[in-house]
CSV table of C-alpha atoms in Angstrom, one decimal:
chain,number,residue,atom,x,y,z
C,200,UNK,CA,-29.9,11.0,55.6
C,201,UNK,CA,-33.5,11.4,56.5
C,202,UNK,CA,-35.3,8.7,58.5
C,203,UNK,CA,-39.0,8.8,59.3
C,204,UNK,CA,-39.5,8.0,63.0
C,205,UNK,CA,-42.1,8.0,65.7
C,206,UNK,CA,-42.8,11.4,67.4
C,207,UNK,CA,-41.1,10.3,70.7
C,208,UNK,CA,-37.9,9.6,68.8
C,209,UNK,CA,-37.9,12.7,66.6
C,210,UNK,CA,-35.4,15.5,66.5
C,211,UNK,CA,-37.3,17.2,63.7
C,212,UNK,CA,-41.1,17.4,63.3
C,213,UNK,CA,-43.3,18.6,60.5
C,214,UNK,CA,-47.0,17.9,59.6
C,215,UNK,CA,-48.5,14.7,58.3
C,216,UNK,CA,-50.9,14.3,55.5
C,217,UNK,CA,-50.5,16.0,52.1
C,218,UNK,CA,-47.0,17.4,51.7
C,219,UNK,CA,-46.2,20.7,50.0
C,220,UNK,CA,-43.1,22.3,48.4
C,221,UNK,CA,-42.3,24.4,51.5
C,222,UNK,CA,-41.8,21.7,54.1
C,223,UNK,CA,-40.2,19.4,51.4
C,224,UNK,CA,-37.6,21.9,50.5
C,225,UNK,CA,-37.2,22.9,54.2
C,226,UNK,CA,-36.3,19.3,54.9
C,227,UNK,CA,-33.6,19.4,52.2
C,228,UNK,CA,-32.1,22.5,53.8
C,229,UNK,CA,-32.2,21.0,57.3
C,230,UNK,CA,-30.5,17.9,56.1
C,231,UNK,CA,-27.6,20.0,54.7
C,232,UNK,CA,-27.4,22.0,57.9
C,233,UNK,CA,-27.7,19.1,60.4
C,234,UNK,CA,-26.8,15.9,58.6
C,235,UNK,CA,-28.9,13.0,59.7
C,236,UNK,CA,-32.5,13.9,60.2
C,237,UNK,CA,-34.8,11.8,62.4
C,238,UNK,CA,-38.2,13.2,61.3
C,239,UNK,CA,-41.7,12.7,62.5
C,240,UNK,CA,-44.7,13.7,60.4
C,241,UNK,CA,-47.6,14.3,62.8
C,242,UNK,CA,-51.1,15.6,62.8
C,243,UNK,CA,-50.7,18.1,65.6
C,244,UNK,CA,-47.9,19.3,67.9
C,245,UNK,CA,-47.5,21.8,70.7
C,246,UNK,CA,-44.1,23.3,70.0
C,247,UNK,CA,-43.7,24.1,73.7
C,248,UNK,CA,-43.9,20.5,74.7
C,249,UNK,CA,-41.0,19.2,72.5
C,250,UNK,CA,-37.3,19.9,72.1
C,251,UNK,CA,-37.4,18.9,68.4
C,252,UNK,CA,-37.0,21.4,65.6
C,253,UNK,CA,-40.6,22.0,64.5
C,254,UNK,CA,-41.5,23.5,61.1
C,255,UNK,CA,-44.6,24.1,59.1
C,256,UNK,CA,-46.8,23.1,62.0
C,257,UNK,CA,-47.2,24.1,65.7
C,258,UNK,CA,-47.5,27.9,65.2
C,259,UNK,CA,-44.0,28.5,66.2
C,260,UNK,CA,-41.0,30.3,64.8
C,261,UNK,CA,-40.8,28.2,61.6
C,262,UNK,CA,-44.5,27.8,61.0
C,263,UNK,CA,-46.5,30.3,58.9
C,264,UNK,CA,-50.2,29.4,59.6
C,265,UNK,CA,-50.6,32.1,62.2
C,266,UNK,CA,-53.0,35.0,61.6
C,267,UNK,CA,-50.1,37.5,61.9
C,268,UNK,CA,-47.8,36.0,59.2
C,269,UNK,CA,-44.2,37.2,59.0
C,270,UNK,CA,-43.7,39.0,55.7
C,271,UNK,CA,-40.8,39.9,53.5
C,272,UNK,CA,-40.0,43.5,52.6
C,273,UNK,CA,-41.9,43.0,49.3
C,274,UNK,CA,-45.0,42.0,51.2
C,275,UNK,CA,-44.9,38.3,50.4
C,276,UNK,CA,-45.5,36.1,53.4
C,277,UNK,CA,-42.8,33.6,54.4
C,278,UNK,CA,-43.6,29.9,54.5
C,279,UNK,CA,-41.6,27.4,56.5
C,280,UNK,CA,-38.8,27.2,53.9
C,281,UNK,CA,-38.5,30.9,53.6
C,282,UNK,CA,-38.1,31.4,57.3
C,283,UNK,CA,-35.4,28.7,57.5
C,284,UNK,CA,-33.6,30.1,54.5
C,285,UNK,CA,-33.8,33.6,56.1
C,286,UNK,CA,-32.1,32.4,59.2
C,287,UNK,CA,-29.8,29.7,57.9
C,288,UNK,CA,-29.4,30.2,54.2
C,289,UNK,CA,-25.8,31.5,54.2
C,290,UNK,CA,-24.8,28.9,56.7
C,291,UNK,CA,-26.3,26.2,54.5
C,292,UNK,CA,-24.4,27.4,51.5
C,293,UNK,CA,-21.2,27.4,53.5
C,294,UNK,CA,-22.0,23.8,54.5
C,295,UNK,CA,-22.2,22.9,50.8
C,296,UNK,CA,-18.7,24.3,50.5
C,297,UNK,CA,-19.5,27.7,48.8
C,298,UNK,CA,-17.3,30.6,49.7
C,299,UNK,CA,-17.1,33.0,46.7
C,300,UNK,CA,-20.2,34.9,45.7
C,301,UNK,CA,-22.0,33.8,48.9
C,302,UNK,CA,-24.4,36.8,48.8
C,303,UNK,CA,-25.1,36.2,45.2
C,304,UNK,CA,-26.0,32.6,45.7
C,305,UNK,CA,-28.1,33.4,48.7
C,306,UNK,CA,-30.2,36.1,47.0
C,307,UNK,CA,-30.5,34.3,43.6
C,308,UNK,CA,-31.7,31.0,45.2
C,309,UNK,CA,-34.1,33.0,47.3
C,310,UNK,CA,-35.5,34.9,44.3
C,311,UNK,CA,-35.8,31.9,41.9
C,312,UNK,CA,-36.5,28.9,44.3
C,313,UNK,CA,-37.4,29.9,47.8
C,314,UNK,CA,-39.6,33.0,47.6
C,315,UNK,CA,-41.9,31.5,44.9
C,316,UNK,CA,-42.5,28.5,47.1
C,317,UNK,CA,-43.4,31.0,49.9
C,318,UNK,CA,-45.8,32.9,47.7
C,319,UNK,CA,-47.6,29.9,46.3
C,320,UNK,CA,-47.9,28.2,49.7
C,321,UNK,CA,-49.5,31.3,51.1
C,322,UNK,CA,-51.9,31.7,48.2
C,323,UNK,CA,-50.1,34.8,47.0
C,324,UNK,CA,-48.3,33.6,43.9
C,325,UNK,CA,-49.4,32.7,40.3
C,326,UNK,CA,-50.1,29.0,40.0
C,327,UNK,CA,-49.2,27.6,36.6
C,328,UNK,CA,-48.6,24.1,35.2
C,329,UNK,CA,-45.4,22.2,35.2
C,330,UNK,CA,-43.3,23.9,37.8
C,331,UNK,CA,-41.3,22.3,40.7
C,332,UNK,CA,-44.3,23.1,42.9
C,333,UNK,CA,-46.9,21.4,40.7
C,334,UNK,CA,-44.6,18.3,40.5
C,335,UNK,CA,-44.6,18.1,44.3
C,336,UNK,CA,-48.4,18.5,44.3
C,337,UNK,CA,-49.0,15.5,42.0
C,338,UNK,CA,-46.3,13.5,43.8
C,339,UNK,CA,-48.6,13.0,46.8
C,340,UNK,CA,-50.1,9.5,47.0
C,341,UNK,CA,-53.2,9.2,44.9
C,342,UNK,CA,-56.5,8.1,46.6
C,343,UNK,CA,-56.0,4.5,45.3
C,344,UNK,CA,-52.2,4.5,45.5
C,345,UNK,CA,-50.1,1.7,47.0
C,346,UNK,CA,-47.3,4.0,48.1
C,347,UNK,CA,-47.3,5.4,51.6
C,348,UNK,CA,-47.4,9.1,52.4
C,349,UNK,CA,-44.0,8.9,54.1
C,350,UNK,CA,-42.4,7.1,51.1
C,351,UNK,CA,-43.9,9.7,48.7
C,352,UNK,CA,-42.6,12.5,51.0
C,353,UNK,CA,-39.0,11.1,50.9
C,354,UNK,CA,-39.2,10.7,47.1
C,355,UNK,CA,-40.2,14.4,46.9
C,356,UNK,CA,-37.3,15.3,49.2
C,357,UNK,CA,-35.0,13.6,46.7
C,358,UNK,CA,-36.6,15.6,43.9
C,359,UNK,CA,-36.1,19.0,45.7
C,360,UNK,CA,-32.6,18.0,46.7
C,361,UNK,CA,-31.9,17.6,42.9
C,362,UNK,CA,-33.5,21.0,42.2
C,363,UNK,CA,-31.3,22.8,44.7
C,364,UNK,CA,-28.1,21.0,43.6
C,365,UNK,CA,-28.5,21.5,39.9
C,366,UNK,CA,-29.5,25.2,40.3
C,367,UNK,CA,-26.4,25.8,42.4
C,368,UNK,CA,-24.3,24.3,39.6
C,369,UNK,CA,-26.0,26.5,37.1
C,370,UNK,CA,-25.3,29.6,39.2
C,371,UNK,CA,-21.7,28.6,39.6
C,372,UNK,CA,-21.3,28.6,35.8
C,373,UNK,CA,-23.1,32.0,35.6
C,374,UNK,CA,-20.8,33.6,38.1
C,375,UNK,CA,-17.8,32.2,36.2
C,376,UNK,CA,-19.1,33.6,32.9
C,377,UNK,CA,-20.0,30.1,31.5
C,378,UNK,CA,-23.4,30.9,30.3
C,379,UNK,CA,-25.7,28.1,29.2
C,380,UNK,CA,-27.0,28.1,25.6
C,381,UNK,CA,-30.7,28.1,26.3
C,382,UNK,CA,-31.6,28.0,22.6
C,383,UNK,CA,-29.8,24.7,22.3
C,384,UNK,CA,-31.6,23.6,25.4
C,385,UNK,CA,-35.0,24.3,24.0
C,386,UNK,CA,-34.1,22.5,20.7
C,387,UNK,CA,-33.2,19.5,22.8
C,388,UNK,CA,-36.5,19.8,24.7
C,389,UNK,CA,-38.6,19.7,21.5
C,390,UNK,CA,-36.8,16.6,20.3
C,391,UNK,CA,-36.9,14.7,23.5
C,392,UNK,CA,-40.5,15.4,24.3
C,393,UNK,CA,-41.5,13.8,21.0
C,394,UNK,CA,-39.2,10.8,21.7
C,395,UNK,CA,-40.8,10.4,25.1
C,396,UNK,CA,-44.3,10.2,23.6
C,397,UNK,CA,-43.2,7.6,21.1
C,398,UNK,CA,-41.3,5.6,23.7
C,399,UNK,CA,-44.3,5.5,26.0
C,400,UNK,CA,-46.6,4.7,23.1
C,401,UNK,CA,-44.4,1.7,22.4
C,402,UNK,CA,-44.6,0.6,26.0
C,403,UNK,CA,-48.4,0.9,25.8
C,404,UNK,CA,-48.3,-1.4,22.7
C,405,UNK,CA,-49.7,1.2,20.4
C,406,UNK,CA,-49.5,0.6,16.6
C,407,UNK,CA,-47.3,3.5,15.6
C,408,UNK,CA,-48.2,4.5,12.1
C,409,UNK,CA,-47.2,8.1,12.1
C,410,UNK,CA,-44.2,10.0,13.4
C,411,UNK,CA,-44.8,13.4,11.7
C,412,UNK,CA,-45.0,16.5,13.9
C,413,UNK,CA,-43.9,17.3,17.4
C,414,UNK,CA,-44.8,16.0,20.9
C,415,UNK,CA,-48.3,17.6,20.9
C,416,UNK,CA,-49.2,16.0,17.6
C,417,UNK,CA,-47.9,12.6,18.8
C,418,UNK,CA,-49.8,12.9,22.0
C,419,UNK,CA,-53.0,13.7,20.1
C,420,UNK,CA,-52.4,10.7,17.9
C,421,UNK,CA,-51.6,8.1,20.6
C,422,UNK,CA,-52.8,9.6,23.9
C,423,UNK,CA,-56.1,7.8,24.0
C,424,UNK,CA,-54.5,4.4,23.5
C,425,UNK,CA,-51.9,5.2,26.2
C,426,UNK,CA,-54.5,6.3,28.8
C,427,UNK,CA,-56.6,3.3,28.0
C,428,UNK,CA,-53.5,1.1,28.5
C,429,UNK,CA,-52.8,2.6,31.9
C,430,UNK,CA,-56.5,2.8,32.9
C,431,UNK,CA,-57.2,-0.8,31.8
C,432,UNK,CA,-60.4,0.6,30.1
C,433,UNK,CA,-61.2,3.3,27.6
C,434,UNK,CA,-63.8,4.9,29.9
C,435,UNK,CA,-63.1,8.7,30.1
C,436,UNK,CA,-59.9,8.2,28.2
C,437,UNK,CA,-60.5,11.3,26.0
C,438,UNK,CA,-60.7,13.4,29.2
C,439,UNK,CA,-57.4,12.0,30.3
C,440,UNK,CA,-55.8,12.9,27.0
C,441,UNK,CA,-57.0,16.4,27.3
C,442,UNK,CA,-55.9,16.9,30.9
C,443,UNK,CA,-52.4,15.4,30.4
C,444,UNK,CA,-52.0,17.5,27.3
C,445,UNK,CA,-52.9,20.6,29.3
C,446,UNK,CA,-51.0,19.6,32.4
C,447,UNK,CA,-47.7,18.4,30.8
C,448,UNK,CA,-47.3,18.9,27.0
C,449,UNK,CA,-48.7,22.4,26.4
C,450,UNK,CA,-46.6,24.2,29.0
C,451,UNK,CA,-43.5,22.3,28.0
C,452,UNK,CA,-43.9,22.5,24.2
C,453,UNK,CA,-43.7,26.3,23.9
C,454,UNK,CA,-41.4,28.8,25.5
C,455,UNK,CA,-43.5,30.5,28.2
C,456,UNK,CA,-44.4,34.1,28.4
C,457,UNK,CA,-43.3,36.0,31.4
C,458,UNK,CA,-45.9,35.8,34.3
C,459,UNK,CA,-47.0,38.9,36.1
C,460,UNK,CA,-47.0,37.3,39.5
C,461,UNK,CA,-44.4,35.2,41.4
C,462,UNK,CA,-44.5,31.6,40.3
C,463,UNK,CA,-42.4,28.5,40.9
C,464,UNK,CA,-39.3,27.4,38.8
C,465,UNK,CA,-40.4,25.9,35.5
C,466,UNK,CA,-39.9,22.2,34.8
C,467,UNK,CA,-38.6,22.7,31.3
C,468,UNK,CA,-35.7,24.8,32.5
C,469,UNK,CA,-34.9,22.3,35.2
C,470,UNK,CA,-34.9,19.5,32.6
C,471,UNK,CA,-32.5,21.5,30.4
C,472,UNK,CA,-30.2,22.0,33.4
C,473,UNK,CA,-30.3,18.3,34.3
C,474,UNK,CA,-29.5,17.3,30.7
C,475,UNK,CA,-26.7,19.8,30.5
C,476,UNK,CA,-25.0,18.8,33.8
C,477,UNK,CA,-26.0,15.1,34.3
C,478,UNK,CA,-27.3,13.9,30.9
C,479,UNK,CA,-30.6,12.7,32.6
C,480,UNK,CA,-33.0,15.3,31.5
C,481,UNK,CA,-34.9,12.8,29.4
C,482,UNK,CA,-35.3,10.3,32.2
C,483,UNK,CA,-36.5,13.2,34.5
C,484,UNK,CA,-39.2,14.3,32.0
C,485,UNK,CA,-40.4,10.8,31.3
C,486,UNK,CA,-40.7,10.2,35.1
C,487,UNK,CA,-42.9,13.4,35.4
C,488,UNK,CA,-45.0,12.4,32.4
C,489,UNK,CA,-45.6,9.0,34.0
C,490,UNK,CA,-46.7,10.7,37.2
C,491,UNK,CA,-49.0,13.0,35.3
C,492,UNK,CA,-50.6,10.0,33.6
C,493,UNK,CA,-50.9,8.0,36.9
C,494,UNK,CA,-52.4,11.1,38.5
C,495,UNK,CA,-55.0,11.5,35.7
C,496,UNK,CA,-55.8,7.8,35.6
C,497,UNK,CA,-56.4,7.9,39.4
C,498,UNK,CA,-58.7,10.9,39.0
C,499,UNK,CA,-60.6,9.1,36.1
C,500,UNK,CA,-61.1,6.1,38.3
C,501,UNK,CA,-62.8,8.3,40.9
C,502,UNK,CA,-64.9,10.3,38.5
C,503,UNK,CA,-68.0,8.2,38.7
C,504,UNK,CA,-68.0,8.3,42.5
C,505,UNK,CA,-67.6,12.1,42.5
C,506,UNK,CA,-70.4,12.6,40.0
C,507,UNK,CA,-72.6,10.4,42.2
C,508,UNK,CA,-71.8,12.5,45.2
C,509,UNK,CA,-72.5,15.7,43.2
C,510,UNK,CA,-76.0,14.4,42.6
C,511,UNK,CA,-76.4,13.6,46.3
C,512,UNK,CA,-75.3,17.0,47.5
C,513,UNK,CA,-77.6,19.0,49.7
C,514,UNK,CA,-77.5,22.5,51.1
C,515,UNK,CA,-74.6,23.5,48.9
C,516,UNK,CA,-72.4,20.7,50.4
C,517,UNK,CA,-70.9,17.7,48.7
C,518,UNK,CA,-69.8,14.9,51.0
C,519,UNK,CA,-67.0,12.4,50.1
C,520,UNK,CA,-67.0,9.4,52.5
C,521,UNK,CA,-63.4,8.7,51.3
C,522,UNK,CA,-61.1,11.3,49.8
C,523,UNK,CA,-61.0,11.2,46.0
C,524,UNK,CA,-59.6,14.0,43.7
C,525,UNK,CA,-62.7,16.0,43.2
C,526,UNK,CA,-61.9,19.5,41.9
C,527,UNK,CA,-61.3,18.7,38.2
C,528,UNK,CA,-64.4,16.4,38.0
C,529,UNK,CA,-66.6,18.9,39.8
C,530,UNK,CA,-65.5,21.9,37.7
C,531,UNK,CA,-66.1,20.0,34.5
C,532,UNK,CA,-69.4,18.2,35.6
C,533,UNK,CA,-72.6,18.8,33.7
C,534,UNK,CA,-74.8,17.9,36.6
C,535,UNK,CA,-77.6,20.4,37.2
C,536,UNK,CA,-76.6,20.5,40.8
C,537,UNK,CA,-72.9,21.3,40.4
C,538,UNK,CA,-73.2,25.1,40.4
C,539,UNK,CA,-75.0,25.0,43.7
C,540,UNK,CA,-72.1,23.3,45.6
C,541,UNK,CA,-70.1,25.8,47.6
C,542,UNK,CA,-67.8,23.4,49.5
C,543,UNK,CA,-66.8,19.7,49.9
C,544,UNK,CA,-66.4,17.7,53.1
C,545,UNK,CA,-64.0,14.8,53.2
C,546,UNK,CA,-61.9,12.7,55.7
C,547,UNK,CA,-58.5,14.4,56.5
C,548,UNK,CA,-55.3,12.5,56.1
C,549,UNK,CA,-54.3,13.9,59.4
C,550,UNK,CA,-57.4,12.5,61.1
C,551,UNK,CA,-60.8,14.1,61.6
C,552,UNK,CA,-62.6,15.8,58.7
C,553,UNK,CA,-62.0,18.8,56.5
C,554,UNK,CA,-64.1,21.2,54.4
C,555,UNK,CA,-62.7,22.9,51.4
C,556,UNK,CA,-64.3,25.6,49.3
C,557,UNK,CA,-64.9,24.9,45.6
C,558,UNK,CA,-62.5,27.0,43.6
C,559,UNK,CA,-63.8,29.5,41.0
C,560,UNK,CA,-61.5,27.9,38.4
C,561,UNK,CA,-58.9,25.2,38.4
C,562,UNK,CA,-56.0,27.6,39.1
C,563,UNK,CA,-57.8,30.0,41.4
C,564,UNK,CA,-57.2,30.5,45.1
C,565,UNK,CA,-60.6,32.2,45.4
C,566,UNK,CA,-63.6,30.0,46.2
C,567,UNK,CA,-67.4,30.0,46.2
C,568,UNK,CA,-67.5,30.3,50.0
C,569,UNK,CA,-67.2,33.3,52.3
C,570,UNK,CA,-65.9,32.7,55.8
C,571,UNK,CA,-66.2,35.3,58.6
C,572,UNK,CA,-62.8,37.0,58.7
C,573,UNK,CA,-62.6,36.6,62.5
C,574,UNK,CA,-62.6,32.8,62.0
C,575,UNK,CA,-59.8,32.8,59.6
C,576,UNK,CA,-56.4,31.7,61.0
C,577,UNK,CA,-58.0,30.6,64.3
C,578,UNK,CA,-57.5,27.1,65.9
C,579,UNK,CA,-58.8,24.8,68.6
C,580,UNK,CA,-60.4,26.5,71.7
C,581,UNK,CA,-60.4,30.0,70.2
C,582,UNK,CA,-62.1,28.7,67.0
C,583,UNK,CA,-64.6,26.7,69.1
C,584,UNK,CA,-65.5,29.9,71.0
C,585,UNK,CA,-65.9,32.0,67.9
C,586,UNK,CA,-67.9,29.5,65.9
C,587,UNK,CA,-69.8,27.7,68.7
C,588,UNK,CA,-68.8,24.4,67.0
C,589,UNK,CA,-67.4,21.8,69.5
C,590,UNK,CA,-64.5,19.9,67.9
C,591,UNK,CA,-63.6,22.7,65.4
C,592,UNK,CA,-59.8,22.4,64.8
C,593,UNK,CA,-58.7,25.1,62.4
C,594,UNK,CA,-59.6,27.4,59.6
C,595,UNK,CA,-56.8,28.4,57.2
C,596,UNK,CA,-55.9,32.1,57.2
C,597,UNK,CA,-57.2,32.2,53.6
C,598,UNK,CA,-60.5,30.7,54.6
C,599,UNK,CA,-60.6,28.1,51.8
C,600,UNK,CA,-60.1,25.0,54.0
C,601,UNK,CA,-60.7,24.0,57.6
C,602,UNK,CA,-61.0,21.0,59.8
C,603,UNK,CA,-62.8,19.4,62.8
C,604,UNK,CA,-62.4,16.4,65.0
C,605,UNK,CA,-65.4,14.4,63.6
C,606,UNK,CA,-68.0,14.3,60.9
C,607,UNK,CA,-70.7,15.9,63.0
C,608,UNK,CA,-68.5,18.9,63.9
C,609,UNK,CA,-67.3,19.5,60.3
C,610,UNK,CA,-70.9,19.4,59.0
C,611,UNK,CA,-72.0,21.9,61.6
C,612,UNK,CA,-69.1,24.1,60.7
C,613,UNK,CA,-69.8,23.7,56.9
C,614,UNK,CA,-73.5,24.5,57.4
C,615,UNK,CA,-72.6,27.7,59.3
C,616,UNK,CA,-70.2,28.7,56.5
C,617,UNK,CA,-72.9,28.1,53.9
C,618,UNK,CA,-75.4,30.2,55.8
C,619,UNK,CA,-72.8,33.0,56.1
C,620,UNK,CA,-72.1,32.8,52.4
C,621,UNK,CA,-75.8,33.0,51.5
C,622,UNK,CA,-76.2,36.1,53.7
C,623,UNK,CA,-73.1,37.6,52.2
C,624,UNK,CA,-74.4,37.1,48.7
C,625,UNK,CA,-77.7,38.8,49.4
C,626,UNK,CA,-76.3,41.9,51.0
């Protein structure tokens, strides 16, 4: 059992704010290993000042935000979950009760579940739609959500616990020569996706006049009414239809081509496994579709604010006085100022303020900014000395995001990055 507690009562500590697949799955592994988990999610921690097990924060043994990341033999950097799996994976499997094929379980789970999380969290993998990692991403509370960050985190731990358990069941069958019929699984998927659209259209009180075609056709037919129902207005509904289609229906409606890079476990395969072993694959997919719709409706409800801030941007910086999902809106905006914005400044969920570079495309890790290499991966006093910005807290090793204690400090840091980017572009 996992209980969220205050830092002083914690036996385990990870970071607060937006959660990611690595510390979510790491929490699942630690629960198997230790049983009850009294966990604090904090903005900052000095690992030397606590006896708690600290992960994905603190620059200690089970963090990966140091400049000198620990890497696998294949060159992919570990994240917190990979480091824990490296040290405790076989022990965790024994705790589950596995004895035979222990090495096979260890390496297969690492290859299909753990290592892809490592790669994506370190910006080294291939980010695609509808994987277990993208589900965790959209499971963070929306800017206007009523759910708390801790509650959403625990829900995501439940999700990742399910991922691990069902994949172990699948591997057990594989090792015992009970292969799953994936063709039957994909036939089921096609049928159930269409059913889900029609069910949700009924819930949205759509007049269903056509049931010809598959899920994509049904979504094209009824999506705008569904988005309007959830959004309580038709404003920007057509954008929501397009985005949910691209986010959910397109990747699930066709068998995917092999990706060249490492990427996370696909949702459609997980759904097929859940249906095969637990008969709840349909419920699982409908829950994710609802989350996708909620996520898109939340983004739509913030679009006008982001567009207004784009028009108010100055010196290549857009300022958000409250955090609102901004990337999709900015990258699609037709404002004559949008291409001049290099980075966005917004309040951090961990306190203070952050900057984040505008990505070159929705799936890209590369951004429009260039940060001095000697700043990347640095924190606190070392970063203050290098940048000359009092209150500078951190810059990610990848340089795409950083933080400071207050608005004045983050703006000073952002302006220096803009100046460096401009100089870089002209030389």
